[in-house]
Coordinates of C-alpha atoms in Angstrom, one line a residue:
X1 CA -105.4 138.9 96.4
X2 CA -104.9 135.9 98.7
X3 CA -106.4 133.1 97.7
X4 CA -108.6 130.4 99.8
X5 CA -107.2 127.3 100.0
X6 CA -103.3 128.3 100.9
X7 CA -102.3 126.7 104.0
X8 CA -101.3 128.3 107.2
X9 CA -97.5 127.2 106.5
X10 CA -97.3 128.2 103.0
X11 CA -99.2 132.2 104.3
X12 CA -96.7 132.6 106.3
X13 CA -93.6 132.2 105.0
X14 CA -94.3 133.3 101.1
X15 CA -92.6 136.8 100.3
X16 CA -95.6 138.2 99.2
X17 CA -97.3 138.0 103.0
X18 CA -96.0 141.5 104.8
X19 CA -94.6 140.1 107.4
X20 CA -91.2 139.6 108.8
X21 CA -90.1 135.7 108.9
X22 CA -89.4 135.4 112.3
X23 CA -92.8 136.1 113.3
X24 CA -94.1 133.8 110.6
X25 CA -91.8 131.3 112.2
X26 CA -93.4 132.2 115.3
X27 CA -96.9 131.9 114.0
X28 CA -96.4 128.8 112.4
X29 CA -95.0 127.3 115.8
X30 CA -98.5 128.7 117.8
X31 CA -100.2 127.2 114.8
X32 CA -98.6 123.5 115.8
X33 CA -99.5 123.5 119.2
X34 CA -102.6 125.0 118.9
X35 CA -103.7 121.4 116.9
X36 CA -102.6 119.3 120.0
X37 CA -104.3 121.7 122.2
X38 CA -107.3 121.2 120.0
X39 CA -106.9 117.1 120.0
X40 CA -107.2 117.2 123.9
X41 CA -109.8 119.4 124.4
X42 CA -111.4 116.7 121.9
X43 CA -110.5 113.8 124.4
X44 CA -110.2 115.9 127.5
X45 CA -113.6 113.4 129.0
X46 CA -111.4 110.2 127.8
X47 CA -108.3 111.8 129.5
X48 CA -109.8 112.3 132.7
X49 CA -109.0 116.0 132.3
X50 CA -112.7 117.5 133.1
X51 CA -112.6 119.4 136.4
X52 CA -110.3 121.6 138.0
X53 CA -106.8 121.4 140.2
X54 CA -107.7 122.4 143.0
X55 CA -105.8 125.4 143.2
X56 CA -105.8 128.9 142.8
X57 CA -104.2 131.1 140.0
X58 CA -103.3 134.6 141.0
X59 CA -106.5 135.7 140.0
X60 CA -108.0 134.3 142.3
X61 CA -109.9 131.9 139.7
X62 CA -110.1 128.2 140.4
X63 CA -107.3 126.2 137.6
X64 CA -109.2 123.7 135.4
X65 CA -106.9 120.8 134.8
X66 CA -106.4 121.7 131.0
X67 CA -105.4 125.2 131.8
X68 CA -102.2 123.8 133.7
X69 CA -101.4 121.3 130.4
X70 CA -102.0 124.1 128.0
X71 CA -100.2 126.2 129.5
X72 CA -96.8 123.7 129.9
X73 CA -97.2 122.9 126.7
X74 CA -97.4 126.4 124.9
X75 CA -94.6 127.7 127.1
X76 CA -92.6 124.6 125.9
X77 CA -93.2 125.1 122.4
X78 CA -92.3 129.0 122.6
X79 CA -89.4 127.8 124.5
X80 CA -88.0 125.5 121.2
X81 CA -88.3 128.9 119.0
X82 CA -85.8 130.2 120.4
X83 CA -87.7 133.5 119.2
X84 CA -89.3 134.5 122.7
X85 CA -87.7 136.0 125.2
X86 CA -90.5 136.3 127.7
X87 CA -93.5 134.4 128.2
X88 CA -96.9 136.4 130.1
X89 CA -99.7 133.9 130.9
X90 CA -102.8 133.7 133.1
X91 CA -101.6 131.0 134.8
X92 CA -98.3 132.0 136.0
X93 CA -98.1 134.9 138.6
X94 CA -95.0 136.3 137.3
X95 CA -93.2 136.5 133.6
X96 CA -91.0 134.1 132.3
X97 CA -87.6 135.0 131.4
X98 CA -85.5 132.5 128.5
X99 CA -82.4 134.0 129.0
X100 CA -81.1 131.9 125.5
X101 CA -83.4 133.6 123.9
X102 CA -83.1 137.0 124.7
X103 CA -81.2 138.0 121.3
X104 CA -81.9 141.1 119.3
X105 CA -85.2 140.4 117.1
X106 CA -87.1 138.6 120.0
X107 CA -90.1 138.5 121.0
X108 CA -92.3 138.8 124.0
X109 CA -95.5 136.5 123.8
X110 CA -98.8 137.3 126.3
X111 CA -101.1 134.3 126.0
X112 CA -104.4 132.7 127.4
X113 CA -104.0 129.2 126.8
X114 CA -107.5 128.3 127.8
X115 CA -110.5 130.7 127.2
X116 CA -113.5 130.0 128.9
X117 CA -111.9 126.9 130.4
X118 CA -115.5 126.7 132.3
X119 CA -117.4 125.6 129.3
X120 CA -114.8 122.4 129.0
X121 CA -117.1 120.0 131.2
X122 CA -120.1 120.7 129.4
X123 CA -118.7 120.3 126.0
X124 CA -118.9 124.4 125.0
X125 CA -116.3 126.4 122.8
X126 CA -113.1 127.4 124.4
X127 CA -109.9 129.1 123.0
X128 CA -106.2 130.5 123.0
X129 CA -105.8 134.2 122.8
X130 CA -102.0 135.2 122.3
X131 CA -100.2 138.8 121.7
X132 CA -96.5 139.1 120.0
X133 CA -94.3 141.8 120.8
X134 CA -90.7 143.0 120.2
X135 CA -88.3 142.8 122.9
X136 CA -86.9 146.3 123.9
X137 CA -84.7 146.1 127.1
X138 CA -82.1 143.6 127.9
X139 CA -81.9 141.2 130.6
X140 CA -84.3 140.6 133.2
X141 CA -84.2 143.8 134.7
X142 CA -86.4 144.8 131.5
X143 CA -89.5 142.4 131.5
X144 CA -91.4 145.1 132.8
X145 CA -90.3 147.6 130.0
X146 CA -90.7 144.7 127.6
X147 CA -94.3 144.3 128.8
X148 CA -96.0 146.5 129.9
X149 CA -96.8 148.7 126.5
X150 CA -99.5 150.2 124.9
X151 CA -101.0 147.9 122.8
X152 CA -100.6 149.6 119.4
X153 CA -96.7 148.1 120.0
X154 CA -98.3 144.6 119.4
X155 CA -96.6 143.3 116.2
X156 CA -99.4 140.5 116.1
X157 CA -102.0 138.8 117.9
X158 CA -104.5 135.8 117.6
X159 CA -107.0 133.4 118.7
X160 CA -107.6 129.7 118.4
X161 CA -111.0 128.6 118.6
X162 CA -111.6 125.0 119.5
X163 CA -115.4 124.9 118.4
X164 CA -116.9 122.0 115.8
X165 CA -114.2 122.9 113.8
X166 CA -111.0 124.5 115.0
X167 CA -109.4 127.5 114.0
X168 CA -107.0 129.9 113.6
X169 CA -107.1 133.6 113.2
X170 CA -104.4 136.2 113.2
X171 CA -103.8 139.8 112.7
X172 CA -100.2 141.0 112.1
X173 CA -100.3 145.1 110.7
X174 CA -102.2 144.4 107.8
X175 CA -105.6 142.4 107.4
X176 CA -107.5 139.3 109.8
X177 CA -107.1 136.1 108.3
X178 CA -108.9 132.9 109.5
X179 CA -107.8 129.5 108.9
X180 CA -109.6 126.1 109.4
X181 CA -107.7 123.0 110.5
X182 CA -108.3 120.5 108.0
X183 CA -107.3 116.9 109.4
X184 CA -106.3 115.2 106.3
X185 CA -103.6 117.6 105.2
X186 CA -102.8 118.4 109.3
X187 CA -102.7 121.8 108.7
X188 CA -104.4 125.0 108.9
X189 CA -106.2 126.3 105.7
X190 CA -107.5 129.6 104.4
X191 CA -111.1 129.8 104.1
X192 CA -111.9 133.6 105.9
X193 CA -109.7 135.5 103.8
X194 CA -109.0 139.2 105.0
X195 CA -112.2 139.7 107.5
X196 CA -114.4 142.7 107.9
X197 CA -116.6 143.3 110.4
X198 CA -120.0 145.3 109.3
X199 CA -120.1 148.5 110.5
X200 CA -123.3 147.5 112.1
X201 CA -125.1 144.7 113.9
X202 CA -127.7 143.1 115.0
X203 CA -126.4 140.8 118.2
X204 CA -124.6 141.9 121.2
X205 CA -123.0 139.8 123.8
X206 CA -122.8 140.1 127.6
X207 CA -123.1 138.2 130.7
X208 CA -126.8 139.5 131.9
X209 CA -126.6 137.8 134.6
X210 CA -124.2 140.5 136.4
X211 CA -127.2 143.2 135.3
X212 CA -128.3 144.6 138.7
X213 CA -123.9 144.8 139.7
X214 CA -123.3 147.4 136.2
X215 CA -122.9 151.0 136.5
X216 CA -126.0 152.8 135.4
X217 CA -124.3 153.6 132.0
X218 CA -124.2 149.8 131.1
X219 CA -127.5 149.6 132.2
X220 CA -128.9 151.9 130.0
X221 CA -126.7 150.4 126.8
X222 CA -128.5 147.1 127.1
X223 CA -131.5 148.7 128.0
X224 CA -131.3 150.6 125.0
X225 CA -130.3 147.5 122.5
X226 CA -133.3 145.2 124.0
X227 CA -136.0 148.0 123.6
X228 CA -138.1 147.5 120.4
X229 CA -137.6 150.2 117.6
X230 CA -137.9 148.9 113.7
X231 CA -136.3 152.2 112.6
X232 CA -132.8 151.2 114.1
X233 CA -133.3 147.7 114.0
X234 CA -134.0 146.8 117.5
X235 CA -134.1 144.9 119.4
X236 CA -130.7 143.6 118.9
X237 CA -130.7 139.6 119.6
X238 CA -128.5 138.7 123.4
X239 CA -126.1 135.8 122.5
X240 CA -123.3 134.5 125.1
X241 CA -121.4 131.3 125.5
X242 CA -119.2 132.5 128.2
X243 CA -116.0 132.3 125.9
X244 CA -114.3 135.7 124.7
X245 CA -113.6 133.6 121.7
X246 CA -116.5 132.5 120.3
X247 CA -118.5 135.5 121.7
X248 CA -116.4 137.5 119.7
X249 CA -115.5 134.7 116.9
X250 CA -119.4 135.4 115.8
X251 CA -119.1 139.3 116.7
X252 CA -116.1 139.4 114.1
X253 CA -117.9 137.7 111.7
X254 CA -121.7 139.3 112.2
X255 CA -121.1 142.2 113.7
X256 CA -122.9 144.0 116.9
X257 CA -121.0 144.1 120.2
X258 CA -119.0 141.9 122.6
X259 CA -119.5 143.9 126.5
X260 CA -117.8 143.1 129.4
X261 CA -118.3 146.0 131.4
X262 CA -117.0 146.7 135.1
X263 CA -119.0 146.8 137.9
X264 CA -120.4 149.4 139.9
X265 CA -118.7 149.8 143.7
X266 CA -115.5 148.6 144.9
X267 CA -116.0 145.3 144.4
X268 CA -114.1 142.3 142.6
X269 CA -114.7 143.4 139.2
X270 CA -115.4 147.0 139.5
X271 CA -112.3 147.1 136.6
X272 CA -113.6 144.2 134.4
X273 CA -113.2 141.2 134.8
X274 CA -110.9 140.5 131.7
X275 CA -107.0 141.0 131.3
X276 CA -105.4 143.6 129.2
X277 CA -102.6 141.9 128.4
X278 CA -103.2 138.8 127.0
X279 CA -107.2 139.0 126.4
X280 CA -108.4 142.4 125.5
X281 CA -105.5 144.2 124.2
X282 CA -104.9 141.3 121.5
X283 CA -108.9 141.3 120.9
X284 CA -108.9 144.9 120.2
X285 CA -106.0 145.0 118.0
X286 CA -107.5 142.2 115.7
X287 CA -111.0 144.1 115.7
X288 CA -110.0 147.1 114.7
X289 CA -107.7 145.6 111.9
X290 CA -111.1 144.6 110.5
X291 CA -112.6 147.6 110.8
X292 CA -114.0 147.1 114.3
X293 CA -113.7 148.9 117.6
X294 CA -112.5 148.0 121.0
X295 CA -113.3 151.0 124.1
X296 CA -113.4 151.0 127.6
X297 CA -116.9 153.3 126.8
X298 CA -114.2 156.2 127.7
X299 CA -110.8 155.3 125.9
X300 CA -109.5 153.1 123.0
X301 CA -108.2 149.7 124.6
X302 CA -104.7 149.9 122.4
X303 CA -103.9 153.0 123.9
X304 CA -104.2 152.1 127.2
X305 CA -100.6 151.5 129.5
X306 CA -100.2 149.0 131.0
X307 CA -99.2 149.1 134.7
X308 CA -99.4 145.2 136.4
X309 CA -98.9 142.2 134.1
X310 CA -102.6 140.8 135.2
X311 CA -104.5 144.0 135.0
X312 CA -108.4 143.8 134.2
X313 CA -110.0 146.2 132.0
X314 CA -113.6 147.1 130.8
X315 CA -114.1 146.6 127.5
X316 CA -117.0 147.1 124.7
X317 CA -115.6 146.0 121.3
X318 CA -117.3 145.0 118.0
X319 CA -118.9 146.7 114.9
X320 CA -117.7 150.6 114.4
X321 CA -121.3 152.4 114.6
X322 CA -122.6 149.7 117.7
X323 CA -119.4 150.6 119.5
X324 CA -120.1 154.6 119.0
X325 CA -123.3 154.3 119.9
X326 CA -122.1 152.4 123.3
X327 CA -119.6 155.4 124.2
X328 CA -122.1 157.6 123.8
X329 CA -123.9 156.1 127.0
X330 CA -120.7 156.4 129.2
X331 CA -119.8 160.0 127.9
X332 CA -123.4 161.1 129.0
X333 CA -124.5 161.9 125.3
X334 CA -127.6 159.9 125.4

């Protein structure tokens, strides 16, 4: 039984924690530079680092100016490990390859170092999302085998959330833990202790705004889940900050469903708008380590294969039964 109260720190790196040290190492490291990540969002108005760059990533997305900070710094810090051998990120067209660090036990590390950078001018919730995987190829000439893998092969994955208090949940083979940064000891401490999600909910989460673009299917799913029915406890209650995190932060914890469904047509987001990688993939795998599930409304996210390093998916992830009850709309059951 783990006990409340442990820090991040001591988790990590006592025996009794299944997991290898390295990657608690690694952990630890995401942990530290997750707090000054956290410190200036805090200040980011005092800063003068509200707004955007001016430029484009290779989404196509306009660059907030604490996306291109984050980002330096968490490539930095993973850099100083000397544990990762290649870096994915939203904000960098191509993988980075540490050729020091390329040594057997490695890892490769796929990170979003600003969710929902959007809601920083207005003071909302924003995060980090990051995926850990083994190295497998050597050199250069095997980033693409390194990344692009199913995301069962994820050896760990976590979010950040910098919300009135900041935190830090993980998922590494075995349970979800959450951990909340208390300021007078400067470190992460345990107060949501191996996480379930209920099988069932009574939220779900999804930008309605993008109603009349969804396929017909997606329609009908929130159609469904806003119609009035006492005898399976609808209508469920719509709830969206605009920030994977927290949307699914309070999906994890509550239960119902996080949606962000493609679009109908050929259009900009007729695959999702979200990436596989370093968004969905590492969502999934903590969900379903809580119980949860994470689907495209066809497949299950952790088996799908990667084929681009930025590659959007569809996804519907949350409670088991809600998650069900959504595939059952695609697969023409209902």
């Amino acid at each position: 039984m783990i006990s409340k109260g442990i820090t991040l720190t001591r988790h990590l790196l006592d025996d009794r924690t299944p997991i290898e040290g390295d990657l608690g190492a690694l952990l630890i490291k995401i942990g530290t530079v997750s707090k000054l990540i956290s410190r200036e969002v805090n200040r980011a108005a005092l800063h003068g680092k509200l707004g955007y760059t001016g430029e484009i990533n290779v989404q196509g997305e306009q660059i907030a100016q604490l996306d291109l900070w984050s980002n330096d710094v968490l490539v930095d810090a993973l850099k100083e490990t000397g544990l990762v051998c290649t870096m994915v990120s939203e904000e960098m067209e191509a993988p980075l390859h540490v050729d020091r660090n390329c040594l057997p036990g490695s890892y490769v590390v796929c990170f979003d170092p600003v969710d929902g950078s959007s809601n920083i001018d207005i003071n909302g919730t924003v995060g980090t999302i990051f995926s850990v995987r083994h190295r497998r190829g050597h050199g250069r000439e095997h980033m693409a085998a390194d990344i692009l893998r199913k995301g069962t092969e994820q050896v760990a994955a976590g979010y950040v959330m910098y919300g009135p208090s900041t935190m830090f949940v993980y998922a590494a083979g075995h349970a979800v833990h959450g951990f909340t940064w208390d300021h007078t000891l400067d470190d992460y401490v345990l107060t949501h202790p191996d996480i379930r999600i209920p099988r069932q909910g009574k939220t779900y989460s999804v930008n309605h705004g993008n109603y009349h673009r969804w396929s017909e299917p997606t329609r009908r799913v929130v159609d469904y889940l806003s119609t009035p029915d006492k005898a399976t406890g609808r209508p469920y209650s719509l709830r969206y900050v605009g920030s994977m995190v927290a949307d699914l932060h309070r999906t994890l914890l509550e239960g119902g469903l996080f949606m962000y469904p493609g679009e109908a047509g050929e259009g900009k987001n007729a695959k999702g708008k979200l990436r596989l990688l370093y968004e969905v993939a590492p969502m999934a795998y903590i969900v379903e380590q809580a119980g949860g599930r994470a689907s495209t409304g066809d497949e299950r996210i952790l088996d799908i294969e990667p084929s681009e390093y930025h590659q959007r998916v569809p996804i519907i992830i949350g409670s088991p039964d809600d998650v069900i009850l959504a595939e059952e709309f695609y697969q023409g059951k209902r």
